Amino acid sequence: MTTISAPSPVQADGTASEPVRLFRTGPVAVIEIDNPPVNATSQAVRAGLLEAIREVDLDPEIEAAVIACAGRTFVAGADIREFGQPPREPHLPDVINAIEDCSKPVVAALHGTALGGGCEIALACHGRVVDAKASFGLPEVKLGLVPGAGGTQRLPRLVGTEVAIDLVSSGRNVKAAEALHLGLADRISTGDLRADAMDLAREMIGKPLRRTGDLPATRMGAEVAAAKLGEIRRKARGAEAPVRAAELAMLAADVPLNEGMARERETFLELRSSEQSAALRHAFFAEREVTRVPGLDNVEPRPVQKVGVIGAGTMGSGIAVAFADAGFDVKVVETNEQALAAGRARVADIYDKQVASGRLTDATRNERLSSISYDVGLATLSDRDLVIEAVFEDMEVKRTLFRDLDGILPPGTVLATNTSYLDVGAIADATARPTDVVGLHFFSPANIMKLLEIVKTDTTAPDVVATGLAVAKRLRKVPVVCRVCDGFVGNRILSRYRQQAEYLIEEGALPHEVDAAMEAFGFPMGPFAVSDLAGLDISWARRKRLAPTRDPRERYVDVADRLCEAGRFGRKTGAGWYRYEGGKRIPDPFVTELVEGASRRRGLTRRPISADEIQARIRAAIVNEASKILDEHIVERPLDVDVVMMHGYGYPAWRGGPLFEADRVGLQAILDKVTERAAQDGPGWEPAAGLVSRASSGARFYS
Ligand code: T1G
């Protein structure tokens, strides 16, 4: 830490020579943290901060201090990259206690996102001034951790136990206005944040210090606490940290700060070495690593501001909203006025629902709606930088459309298709510019789901792929680049997942038992409930399309076909794999009879099937198909598969994704399960070569 009266010299690479600097600017000093990119509390930051606060405490010329950060955000947490290493002193709790124990007022000046350790630093200050766009958060549970530097003990003392439990167990952010309302922030700055923070510090000079740790925390009644923990456990779906964080926040009312912090630290260190935390940290970094596609680092994306969306159905309207939300100029086209009006209504409905729920203001809604224009026909797309189609899922329809677009769009416009399954290469071949064609596979609802599969053909130009990545970043999507195959990555794996689920019900399980097992595994919904939600007719149409080319040796379960033949398309028809009454999902004897009939037709004697077997067989099916996808170079890295499965299909992030978890479970155990099934289940179920070679050589998916 350097004590200076002017900005310190910076190193040749532009980073500050010291991550913590103490500016003497009269009676109120400024401690500035400068540790790009997010001011994480690395060991050097902790040491510098401790030294600075000690100097403030001891220097008679300093009467108060402000802690502020350079760069884009206040401290966004402990340095996650250090977690795999032995902890090094000074430990953050000790630094934070020194701030609270300082004899002079210390005020935090918060901008950006004060997260984790950053929020804990702020809680230990004697006052907090926040920029109007700033937010607080204790997202540790998203990393499989609990706050480890007083967050679970000081937050209840400042905002009350009930609110604290919600914040530490959900990890959600609190924006400036709510923070002020809760008492988490003392003032909101709409001008010079540091000056406003220095004003508050100056006002506090000579007055009794309000130390957060000295405040009492409200005790919850035993029954209320038990009910709250039960609710958190259910929402956690197998993740351990949310419950542990909530229990610690409840403890704050019963024990003094230092005892509570000791229990918190003990829990933090325990969870930091847990498998769930390792998986969640892997998921955190994988979501960022996946955007770094080998071979594209120096490729410049094409500029995109004007976007055309063809087709204003469910997907098209969701895609239009996603682009409008990200500030693009959007033009939606349809084949006729009626379809266009229906699409416009869908877009308006999406925004109206967000305004009704308080997630969007009227002004923002109107601004977004004004960035979307509508037209009939393709002609007015001639000024677009990127055009994406979301029309009927039929190859000839899409090829004809792309052939027509070829004659309308100027050179350089990117032609994208939102197809879920079809061969993007075959669509590209309909144009004279196949290098400009790429798949941008959104997931429904397109304005909400984070995953975006960027499907490159053998001819897609590198800068078109780079354009997909740049557009994904602006859309705040999680992009995964893949090559063409039936179903790309996610839907291809999903079709194997569902097929194994149908084998299980043919052998003895019932749909609700398979769903219960996979929900216990950590999926938000089981496969049959998901099918009912999506609509059984969509996959029925695909199965009928593929029927002529299906391998007769393949084990095919026809229960879903029979449901569709009976007009049972899922929730939208009031019945599918389940019956739906009053919004409730009810197992239906009609389905049980269909399933038992399938067993008889297969010549199988039904048997009880345990949740363990259901989970093991479905996990093996997922890992085997994922391994084939790697073998075929549809994607190049295991993290590409894991990110797709976590962000597109709800694979529990606290398991790290199927391949990260396969390494932990053991590839041989998974291979054995696949091999055991291959004979019964027919073509396509043979063990993937990559899985066999890794299992036999002891290699892993992640080196
Ligand atoms: N540690 C190390 N690196 C981090 C980091 C962190 N906490 N947060 C972000 N990065 C890196 C990230 O990997 C990326 O690196 C770059 O910064 C930009 O991030 C004691 C124990 C802050 C909202 O969980 O939520 O404090 O890829 O691409 O979209 O109780 O990063 O460029 O090389 O995400 O603008 C708690 C995690 C930690 C916050 C910014 N804190 N970070 O989002 O940029 S545990 C968190 C985020 C803790 C205490 C406990 C986001 C962000 P690279 P980015 P962004």
CSV table of C-alpha atoms in Angstrom, one decimal, residues 293-675:
chain,number,residue,atom,x,y,z
A,293,VAL,CA,-13.4,-20.0,-29.3
A,294,PRO,CA,-10.0,-21.4,-30.5
A,295,GLY,CA,-9.0,-19.8,-33.8
A,296,LEU,CA,-11.2,-16.7,-33.5
A,297,ASP,CA,-9.1,-14.5,-31.2
A,298,ASN,CA,-8.0,-12.1,-33.9
A,299,VAL,CA,-11.1,-12.3,-36.1
A,300,GLU,CA,-13.1,-9.1,-36.3
A,301,PRO,CA,-16.9,-9.5,-36.1
A,302,ARG,CA,-19.1,-7.7,-38.7
A,303,PRO,CA,-20.9,-4.6,-37.3
A,304,VAL,CA,-24.5,-5.4,-36.4
A,305,GLN,CA,-27.1,-2.8,-35.3
A,306,LYS,CA,-30.1,-3.4,-37.7
A,307,VAL,CA,-31.6,-6.8,-37.3
A,308,GLY,CA,-34.4,-8.5,-39.2
A,309,VAL,CA,-36.6,-11.2,-37.7
A,310,ILE,CA,-38.6,-13.3,-40.2
A,311,GLY,CA,-41.6,-15.0,-38.6
A,312,ALA,CA,-43.4,-13.6,-35.6
A,313,GLY,CA,-44.6,-16.7,-33.9
A,314,THR,CA,-43.5,-17.8,-30.4
A,315,MET,CA,-39.8,-18.0,-31.2
A,316,GLY,CA,-39.7,-15.0,-33.6
A,317,SER,CA,-41.5,-12.7,-31.2
A,318,GLY,CA,-39.2,-13.8,-28.3
A,319,ILE,CA,-36.1,-13.3,-30.5
A,320,ALA,CA,-37.3,-9.8,-31.5
A,321,VAL,CA,-37.7,-8.9,-27.8
A,322,ALA,CA,-34.3,-10.3,-27.0
A,323,PHE,CA,-32.7,-8.0,-29.6
A,324,ALA,CA,-34.8,-5.0,-28.6
A,325,ASP,CA,-33.8,-5.5,-25.0
A,326,ALA,CA,-30.2,-5.3,-26.0
A,327,GLY,CA,-30.7,-2.1,-27.9
A,328,PHE,CA,-30.7,-3.3,-31.5
A,329,ASP,CA,-32.9,-1.8,-34.2
A,330,VAL,CA,-35.4,-4.6,-35.0
A,331,LYS,CA,-37.6,-5.2,-37.9
A,332,VAL,CA,-40.1,-8.1,-37.8
A,333,VAL,CA,-41.6,-9.4,-41.0
A,334,GLU,CA,-44.4,-11.8,-41.7
A,335,THR,CA,-46.1,-13.1,-44.8
A,336,ASN,CA,-49.4,-11.2,-44.2
A,337,GLU,CA,-51.0,-8.5,-42.0
A,338,GLN,CA,-52.9,-11.0,-39.9
A,339,ALA,CA,-49.8,-13.0,-38.9
A,340,LEU,CA,-47.9,-9.7,-38.4
A,341,ALA,CA,-50.6,-8.4,-36.1
A,342,ALA,CA,-50.5,-11.6,-34.1
A,343,GLY,CA,-46.8,-11.3,-33.7
A,344,ARG,CA,-47.0,-7.6,-32.7
A,345,ALA,CA,-49.5,-8.7,-30.0
A,346,ARG,CA,-47.1,-11.4,-28.8
A,347,VAL,CA,-44.4,-8.9,-28.4
A,348,ALA,CA,-46.6,-6.4,-26.6
A,349,ASP,CA,-47.8,-9.2,-24.3
A,350,ILE,CA,-44.3,-10.1,-23.3
A,351,TYR,CA,-43.6,-6.5,-22.3
A,352,ASP,CA,-46.9,-6.0,-20.6
A,353,LYS,CA,-46.2,-9.0,-18.4
A,354,GLN,CA,-42.8,-7.6,-17.4
A,355,VAL,CA,-44.4,-4.2,-16.6
A,356,ALA,CA,-47.2,-5.9,-14.6
A,357,SER,CA,-44.6,-7.8,-12.6
A,358,GLY,CA,-42.6,-4.7,-11.8
A,359,ARG,CA,-39.6,-5.9,-13.7
A,360,LEU,CA,-39.9,-3.1,-16.3
A,361,THR,CA,-41.1,0.5,-16.2
A,362,ASP,CA,-43.6,1.8,-18.6
A,363,ALA,CA,-41.0,4.1,-20.1
A,364,THR,CA,-38.6,1.3,-20.8
A,365,ARG,CA,-41.4,-0.8,-22.3
A,366,ASN,CA,-42.3,2.0,-24.6
A,367,GLU,CA,-38.6,2.6,-25.5
A,368,ARG,CA,-38.1,-1.0,-26.4
A,369,LEU,CA,-41.4,-1.3,-28.4
A,370,SER,CA,-40.4,1.8,-30.4
A,371,SER,CA,-37.2,0.0,-31.4
A,372,ILE,CA,-39.2,-2.7,-33.2
A,373,SER,CA,-40.8,-2.1,-36.5
A,374,TYR,CA,-43.1,-4.4,-38.5
A,375,ASP,CA,-43.6,-5.1,-42.2
A,376,VAL,CA,-45.2,-7.6,-44.6
A,377,GLY,CA,-42.8,-9.3,-47.0
A,378,LEU,CA,-39.0,-9.4,-47.3
A,379,ALA,CA,-38.3,-6.3,-49.4
A,380,THR,CA,-37.8,-3.9,-46.5
A,381,LEU,CA,-35.1,-6.2,-45.0
A,382,SER,CA,-32.6,-4.8,-47.6
A,383,ASP,CA,-31.0,-2.5,-45.0
A,384,ARG,CA,-30.4,-5.1,-42.3
A,385,ASP,CA,-27.0,-6.1,-41.0
A,386,LEU,CA,-28.2,-9.5,-39.8
A,387,VAL,CA,-31.4,-11.4,-40.6
A,388,ILE,CA,-32.7,-14.4,-38.6
A,389,GLU,CA,-35.5,-16.6,-39.6
A,390,ALA,CA,-37.9,-18.3,-37.2
A,391,VAL,CA,-40.3,-19.7,-39.7
A,392,PHE,CA,-41.9,-23.2,-39.9
A,393,GLU,CA,-39.4,-26.0,-39.1
A,394,ASP,CA,-39.4,-27.4,-42.7
A,395,MET,CA,-36.3,-27.7,-44.9
A,396,GLU,CA,-37.9,-26.6,-48.1
A,397,VAL,CA,-39.6,-23.6,-46.5
A,398,LYS,CA,-36.3,-22.5,-45.1
A,399,ARG,CA,-34.3,-23.1,-48.3
A,400,THR,CA,-36.9,-21.2,-50.4
A,401,LEU,CA,-36.8,-18.3,-47.9
A,402,PHE,CA,-33.0,-18.1,-48.0
A,403,ARG,CA,-33.0,-18.3,-51.8
A,404,ASP,CA,-35.3,-15.3,-51.8
A,405,LEU,CA,-33.3,-13.4,-49.2
A,406,ASP,CA,-30.2,-13.9,-51.3
A,407,GLY,CA,-31.6,-11.6,-53.9
A,408,ILE,CA,-32.7,-8.9,-51.4
A,409,LEU,CA,-30.0,-8.6,-48.8
A,410,PRO,CA,-26.9,-6.5,-49.5
A,411,PRO,CA,-23.4,-8.2,-49.5
A,412,GLY,CA,-22.1,-8.7,-46.0
A,413,THR,CA,-25.4,-9.2,-44.3
A,414,VAL,CA,-25.4,-12.2,-42.0
A,415,LEU,CA,-28.1,-14.8,-42.8
A,416,ALA,CA,-29.1,-16.7,-39.6
A,417,THR,CA,-31.5,-19.6,-39.1
A,418,ASN,CA,-33.1,-20.4,-35.7
A,419,THR,CA,-33.7,-24.0,-36.7
A,420,SER,CA,-33.6,-26.5,-33.9
A,421,TYR,CA,-32.6,-29.6,-35.8
A,422,LEU,CA,-32.3,-29.0,-39.6
A,423,ASP,CA,-29.0,-29.1,-41.5
A,424,VAL,CA,-27.8,-25.5,-41.6
A,425,GLY,CA,-25.5,-26.5,-44.4
A,426,ALA,CA,-28.4,-27.5,-46.6
A,427,ILE,CA,-30.1,-24.3,-45.9
A,428,ALA,CA,-26.9,-22.3,-46.8
A,429,ASP,CA,-26.6,-24.2,-50.0
A,430,ALA,CA,-29.8,-22.6,-51.2
A,431,THR,CA,-28.0,-19.2,-51.4
A,432,ALA,CA,-25.1,-18.0,-53.4
A,433,ARG,CA,-23.4,-16.8,-50.2
A,434,PRO,CA,-23.1,-19.9,-47.9
A,435,THR,CA,-20.2,-18.3,-46.1
A,436,ASP,CA,-22.6,-15.7,-44.7
A,437,VAL,CA,-24.9,-18.3,-43.3
A,438,VAL,CA,-24.9,-19.4,-39.6
A,439,GLY,CA,-27.3,-21.1,-37.2
A,440,LEU,CA,-28.4,-19.0,-34.2
A,441,HIS,CA,-30.4,-21.5,-32.2
A,442,PHE,CA,-32.3,-19.7,-29.4
A,443,PHE,CA,-34.1,-21.6,-26.7
A,444,SER,CA,-37.7,-20.8,-25.7
A,445,PRO,CA,-38.5,-18.3,-24.3
A,446,ALA,CA,-35.9,-16.7,-26.5
A,447,ASN,CA,-35.8,-13.4,-24.5
A,448,ILE,CA,-35.2,-15.3,-21.2
A,449,MET,CA,-33.1,-18.5,-21.8
A,450,LYS,CA,-29.4,-17.7,-21.7
A,451,LEU,CA,-28.1,-20.4,-24.0
A,452,LEU,CA,-27.5,-19.6,-27.7
A,453,GLU,CA,-26.1,-22.4,-29.9
A,454,ILE,CA,-24.0,-20.8,-32.8
A,455,VAL,CA,-24.1,-23.4,-35.5
A,456,LYS,CA,-21.3,-23.2,-38.1
A,457,THR,CA,-21.3,-25.1,-41.3
A,458,ASP,CA,-18.2,-26.2,-43.2
A,459,THR,CA,-18.4,-23.0,-45.2
A,460,THR,CA,-19.5,-20.4,-42.6
A,461,ALA,CA,-16.9,-17.6,-42.6
A,462,PRO,CA,-14.9,-17.2,-39.4
A,463,ASP,CA,-16.0,-13.5,-39.1
A,464,VAL,CA,-19.6,-14.7,-39.3
A,465,VAL,CA,-19.0,-17.0,-36.3
A,466,ALA,CA,-17.3,-14.1,-34.6
A,467,THR,CA,-20.3,-11.9,-35.4
A,468,GLY,CA,-22.6,-14.6,-33.7
A,469,LEU,CA,-20.4,-14.4,-30.6
A,470,ALA,CA,-20.4,-10.6,-30.5
A,471,VAL,CA,-24.2,-10.5,-30.9
A,472,ALA,CA,-24.5,-13.1,-28.1
A,473,LYS,CA,-22.4,-10.9,-25.8
A,474,ARG,CA,-24.7,-7.9,-26.5
A,475,LEU,CA,-27.7,-10.1,-25.9
A,476,ARG,CA,-26.1,-11.3,-22.6
A,477,LYS,CA,-26.5,-14.8,-23.8
A,478,VAL,CA,-24.2,-17.7,-23.2
A,479,PRO,CA,-23.0,-18.8,-26.6
A,480,VAL,CA,-21.7,-22.2,-27.6
A,481,VAL,CA,-20.2,-22.7,-31.1
A,482,CYS,CA,-20.9,-26.1,-32.6
A,483,ARG,CA,-21.0,-27.8,-35.9
A,484,VAL,CA,-24.0,-29.3,-37.7
A,485,CYS,CA,-25.5,-32.6,-36.7
A,486,ASP,CA,-29.1,-33.7,-35.9
A,487,GLY,CA,-30.1,-31.6,-32.9
A,488,PHE,CA,-26.7,-29.9,-32.7
A,489,VAL,CA,-25.6,-30.4,-29.0
A,490,GLY,CA,-28.4,-29.9,-26.6
A,491,ASN,CA,-31.4,-31.4,-28.5
A,492,ARG,CA,-29.2,-34.3,-29.6
A,493,ILE,CA,-28.4,-35.2,-26.0
A,494,LEU,CA,-32.0,-34.5,-24.9
A,495,SER,CA,-33.3,-37.0,-27.5
A,496,ARG,CA,-31.1,-39.7,-25.9
A,497,TYR,CA,-32.2,-38.6,-22.4
A,498,ARG,CA,-35.8,-38.9,-23.4
A,499,GLN,CA,-35.3,-42.2,-25.2
A,500,GLN,CA,-33.7,-43.7,-22.1
A,501,ALA,CA,-36.6,-42.3,-20.0
A,502,GLU,CA,-39.0,-44.1,-22.3
A,503,TYR,CA,-37.1,-47.3,-22.0
A,504,LEU,CA,-37.4,-47.0,-18.2
A,505,ILE,CA,-41.1,-46.7,-18.3
A,506,GLU,CA,-41.4,-49.7,-20.7
A,507,GLU,CA,-39.4,-51.8,-18.2
A,508,GLY,CA,-41.3,-50.9,-15.1
A,509,ALA,CA,-41.1,-47.3,-14.0
A,510,LEU,CA,-44.0,-44.8,-14.5
A,511,PRO,CA,-43.6,-41.3,-15.9
A,512,HIS,CA,-44.0,-39.6,-12.6
A,513,GLU,CA,-41.4,-41.9,-11.0
A,514,VAL,CA,-38.9,-41.0,-13.7
A,515,ASP,CA,-39.7,-37.3,-13.3
A,516,ALA,CA,-39.4,-37.5,-9.5
A,517,ALA,CA,-36.0,-39.2,-9.8
A,518,MET,CA,-34.7,-36.6,-12.2
A,519,GLU,CA,-36.1,-33.7,-10.1
A,520,ALA,CA,-34.3,-35.3,-7.1
A,521,PHE,CA,-31.2,-35.3,-9.3
A,522,GLY,CA,-31.5,-31.5,-9.5
A,523,PHE,CA,-33.4,-30.8,-12.7
A,524,PRO,CA,-36.1,-28.2,-12.4
A,525,MET,CA,-38.5,-30.6,-14.1
A,526,GLY,CA,-38.4,-34.3,-15.2
A,527,PRO,CA,-38.5,-35.3,-18.9
A,528,PHE,CA,-42.2,-36.1,-19.1
A,529,ALA,CA,-43.3,-33.0,-17.4
A,530,VAL,CA,-41.1,-31.0,-19.7
A,531,SER,CA,-42.6,-32.7,-22.8
A,532,ASP,CA,-46.1,-31.9,-21.6
A,533,LEU,CA,-45.0,-28.2,-21.2
A,534,ALA,CA,-43.3,-28.0,-24.6
A,535,GLY,CA,-46.1,-29.9,-26.3
A,536,LEU,CA,-46.0,-33.5,-27.5
A,537,ASP,CA,-47.1,-32.7,-31.0
A,538,ILE,CA,-43.8,-31.0,-31.9
A,539,SER,CA,-41.6,-34.0,-31.3
A,540,TRP,CA,-44.4,-36.2,-32.8
A,541,ALA,CA,-44.1,-34.4,-36.1
A,542,ARG,CA,-40.3,-34.9,-36.0
A,543,ARG,CA,-40.6,-38.6,-35.3
A,544,LYS,CA,-43.1,-39.0,-38.2
A,545,ARG,CA,-40.6,-37.1,-40.4
A,546,LEU,CA,-37.8,-39.4,-39.4
A,547,ALA,CA,-39.9,-42.6,-39.4
A,548,PRO,CA,-39.1,-43.7,-43.0
A,549,THR,CA,-35.3,-43.5,-42.2
A,550,ARG,CA,-35.5,-45.0,-38.7
A,551,ASP,CA,-33.3,-48.1,-38.2
A,552,PRO,CA,-35.7,-51.0,-37.7
A,553,ARG,CA,-33.3,-52.5,-35.2
A,554,GLU,CA,-33.6,-49.4,-33.0
A,555,ARG,CA,-35.7,-50.0,-29.9
A,556,TYR,CA,-38.7,-47.7,-30.4
A,557,VAL,CA,-41.2,-46.9,-27.7
A,558,ASP,CA,-44.5,-45.8,-29.2
A,559,VAL,CA,-46.3,-44.5,-26.0
A,560,ALA,CA,-45.8,-40.9,-27.0
A,561,ASP,CA,-47.3,-41.5,-30.4
A,562,ARG,CA,-50.3,-43.1,-28.9
A,563,LEU,CA,-50.8,-40.2,-26.6
A,564,CYS,CA,-50.7,-37.8,-29.6
A,565,GLU,CA,-53.1,-40.1,-31.6
A,566,ALA,CA,-55.5,-39.7,-28.6
A,567,GLY,CA,-55.1,-35.9,-28.9
A,568,ARG,CA,-53.1,-35.6,-25.7
A,569,PHE,CA,-50.5,-33.0,-26.6
A,570,GLY,CA,-49.7,-32.0,-23.0
A,571,ARG,CA,-50.6,-29.0,-20.8
A,572,LYS,CA,-52.1,-27.1,-23.8
A,573,THR,CA,-54.7,-29.9,-24.3
A,574,GLY,CA,-55.2,-30.6,-20.6
A,575,ALA,CA,-53.6,-34.0,-20.9
A,576,GLY,CA,-50.4,-35.6,-22.1
A,577,TRP,CA,-48.2,-37.8,-20.0
A,578,TYR,CA,-50.2,-36.4,-17.1
A,579,ARG,CA,-53.7,-35.1,-16.6
A,580,TYR,CA,-54.0,-31.4,-15.7
A,581,GLU,CA,-56.7,-30.1,-13.4
A,582,GLY,CA,-56.6,-26.7,-11.7
A,583,GLY,CA,-53.0,-26.3,-12.9
A,584,LYS,CA,-52.0,-29.5,-11.0
A,585,ARG,CA,-50.1,-32.3,-12.7
A,586,ILE,CA,-51.8,-35.6,-12.0
A,587,PRO,CA,-50.6,-39.1,-12.9
A,588,ASP,CA,-53.2,-40.6,-15.2
A,589,PRO,CA,-54.3,-44.3,-15.2
A,590,PHE,CA,-54.9,-43.9,-18.9
A,591,VAL,CA,-51.2,-43.4,-19.3
A,592,THR,CA,-50.3,-46.2,-17.0
A,593,GLU,CA,-52.4,-48.6,-19.2
A,594,LEU,CA,-50.6,-47.3,-22.3
A,595,VAL,CA,-47.3,-47.9,-20.7
A,596,GLU,CA,-48.2,-51.4,-19.5
A,597,GLY,CA,-49.4,-52.2,-23.0
A,598,ALA,CA,-46.1,-51.2,-24.3
A,599,SER,CA,-44.3,-53.5,-21.9
A,600,ARG,CA,-46.6,-56.4,-23.0
A,601,ARG,CA,-45.9,-55.6,-26.7
A,602,ARG,CA,-42.2,-55.7,-25.9
A,603,GLY,CA,-42.6,-58.9,-24.0
A,604,LEU,CA,-41.2,-57.4,-20.9
A,605,THR,CA,-42.2,-58.3,-17.3
A,606,ARG,CA,-42.4,-55.0,-15.5
A,607,ARG,CA,-40.3,-54.5,-12.4
A,608,PRO,CA,-39.9,-51.8,-9.8
A,609,ILE,CA,-37.1,-49.4,-10.9
A,610,SER,CA,-35.3,-47.4,-8.2
A,611,ALA,CA,-34.5,-43.7,-8.5
A,612,ASP,CA,-30.8,-44.6,-8.4
A,613,GLU,CA,-31.1,-46.8,-11.4
A,614,ILE,CA,-33.2,-44.1,-13.2
A,615,GLN,CA,-30.5,-41.4,-12.5
A,616,ALA,CA,-27.6,-43.7,-13.4
A,617,ARG,CA,-29.0,-44.8,-16.7
A,618,ILE,CA,-30.1,-41.3,-17.8
A,619,ARG,CA,-26.7,-39.9,-16.7
A,620,ALA,CA,-24.9,-42.6,-18.7
A,621,ALA,CA,-27.1,-41.9,-21.8
A,622,ILE,CA,-26.2,-38.2,-21.6
A,623,VAL,CA,-22.5,-38.8,-21.1
A,624,ASN,CA,-22.3,-41.3,-23.8
A,625,GLU,CA,-24.0,-39.1,-26.4
A,626,ALA,CA,-21.9,-36.1,-25.2
A,627,SER,CA,-18.8,-38.2,-25.7
A,628,LYS,CA,-19.9,-39.0,-29.3
A,629,ILE,CA,-20.4,-35.3,-29.9
A,630,LEU,CA,-16.8,-34.7,-28.8
A,631,ASP,CA,-15.6,-37.7,-30.9
A,632,GLU,CA,-17.3,-36.1,-34.0
A,633,HIS,CA,-15.9,-32.7,-33.2
A,634,ILE,CA,-19.3,-31.2,-33.2
A,635,VAL,CA,-17.8,-29.2,-30.3
A,636,GLU,CA,-14.1,-29.2,-29.3
A,637,ARG,CA,-14.2,-29.0,-25.6
A,638,PRO,CA,-16.1,-30.8,-22.7
A,639,LEU,CA,-17.0,-27.4,-21.3
A,640,ASP,CA,-19.0,-26.6,-24.4
A,641,VAL,CA,-21.2,-29.6,-23.6
A,642,ASP,CA,-21.4,-28.8,-19.9
A,643,VAL,CA,-22.4,-25.2,-20.6
A,644,VAL,CA,-25.1,-26.3,-23.1
A,645,MET,CA,-26.6,-28.7,-20.6
A,646,MET,CA,-26.5,-26.3,-17.7
A,647,HIS,CA,-27.8,-23.2,-19.5
A,648,GLY,CA,-30.2,-24.8,-21.9
A,649,TYR,CA,-31.6,-27.9,-20.1
A,650,GLY,CA,-31.3,-27.2,-16.4
A,651,TYR,CA,-28.6,-29.7,-15.7
A,652,PRO,CA,-27.8,-28.8,-12.0
A,653,ALA,CA,-24.9,-26.4,-11.9
A,654,TRP,CA,-23.9,-27.7,-8.5
A,655,ARG,CA,-22.9,-30.9,-10.4
A,656,GLY,CA,-20.9,-28.8,-12.9
A,657,GLY,CA,-22.5,-30.3,-16.0
A,658,PRO,CA,-22.5,-33.9,-17.2
A,659,LEU,CA,-18.9,-34.3,-18.2
A,660,PHE,CA,-17.4,-32.5,-15.2
A,661,GLU,CA,-19.5,-34.7,-13.1
A,662,ALA,CA,-18.6,-37.8,-15.1
A,663,ASP,CA,-15.0,-37.3,-14.2
A,664,ARG,CA,-16.0,-37.2,-10.5
A,665,VAL,CA,-18.4,-40.2,-10.7
A,666,GLY,CA,-15.8,-42.2,-12.6
A,667,LEU,CA,-15.9,-43.0,-16.3
A,668,GLN,CA,-15.6,-46.7,-15.9
A,669,ALA,CA,-18.8,-46.8,-13.8
A,670,ILE,CA,-20.6,-44.8,-16.5
A,671,LEU,CA,-19.2,-46.9,-19.3
A,672,ASP,CA,-20.3,-50.1,-17.6
A,673,LYS,CA,-23.9,-48.8,-17.4
A,674,VAL,CA,-23.8,-47.9,-21.1
A,675,THR,CA,-22.3,-51.3,-22.1
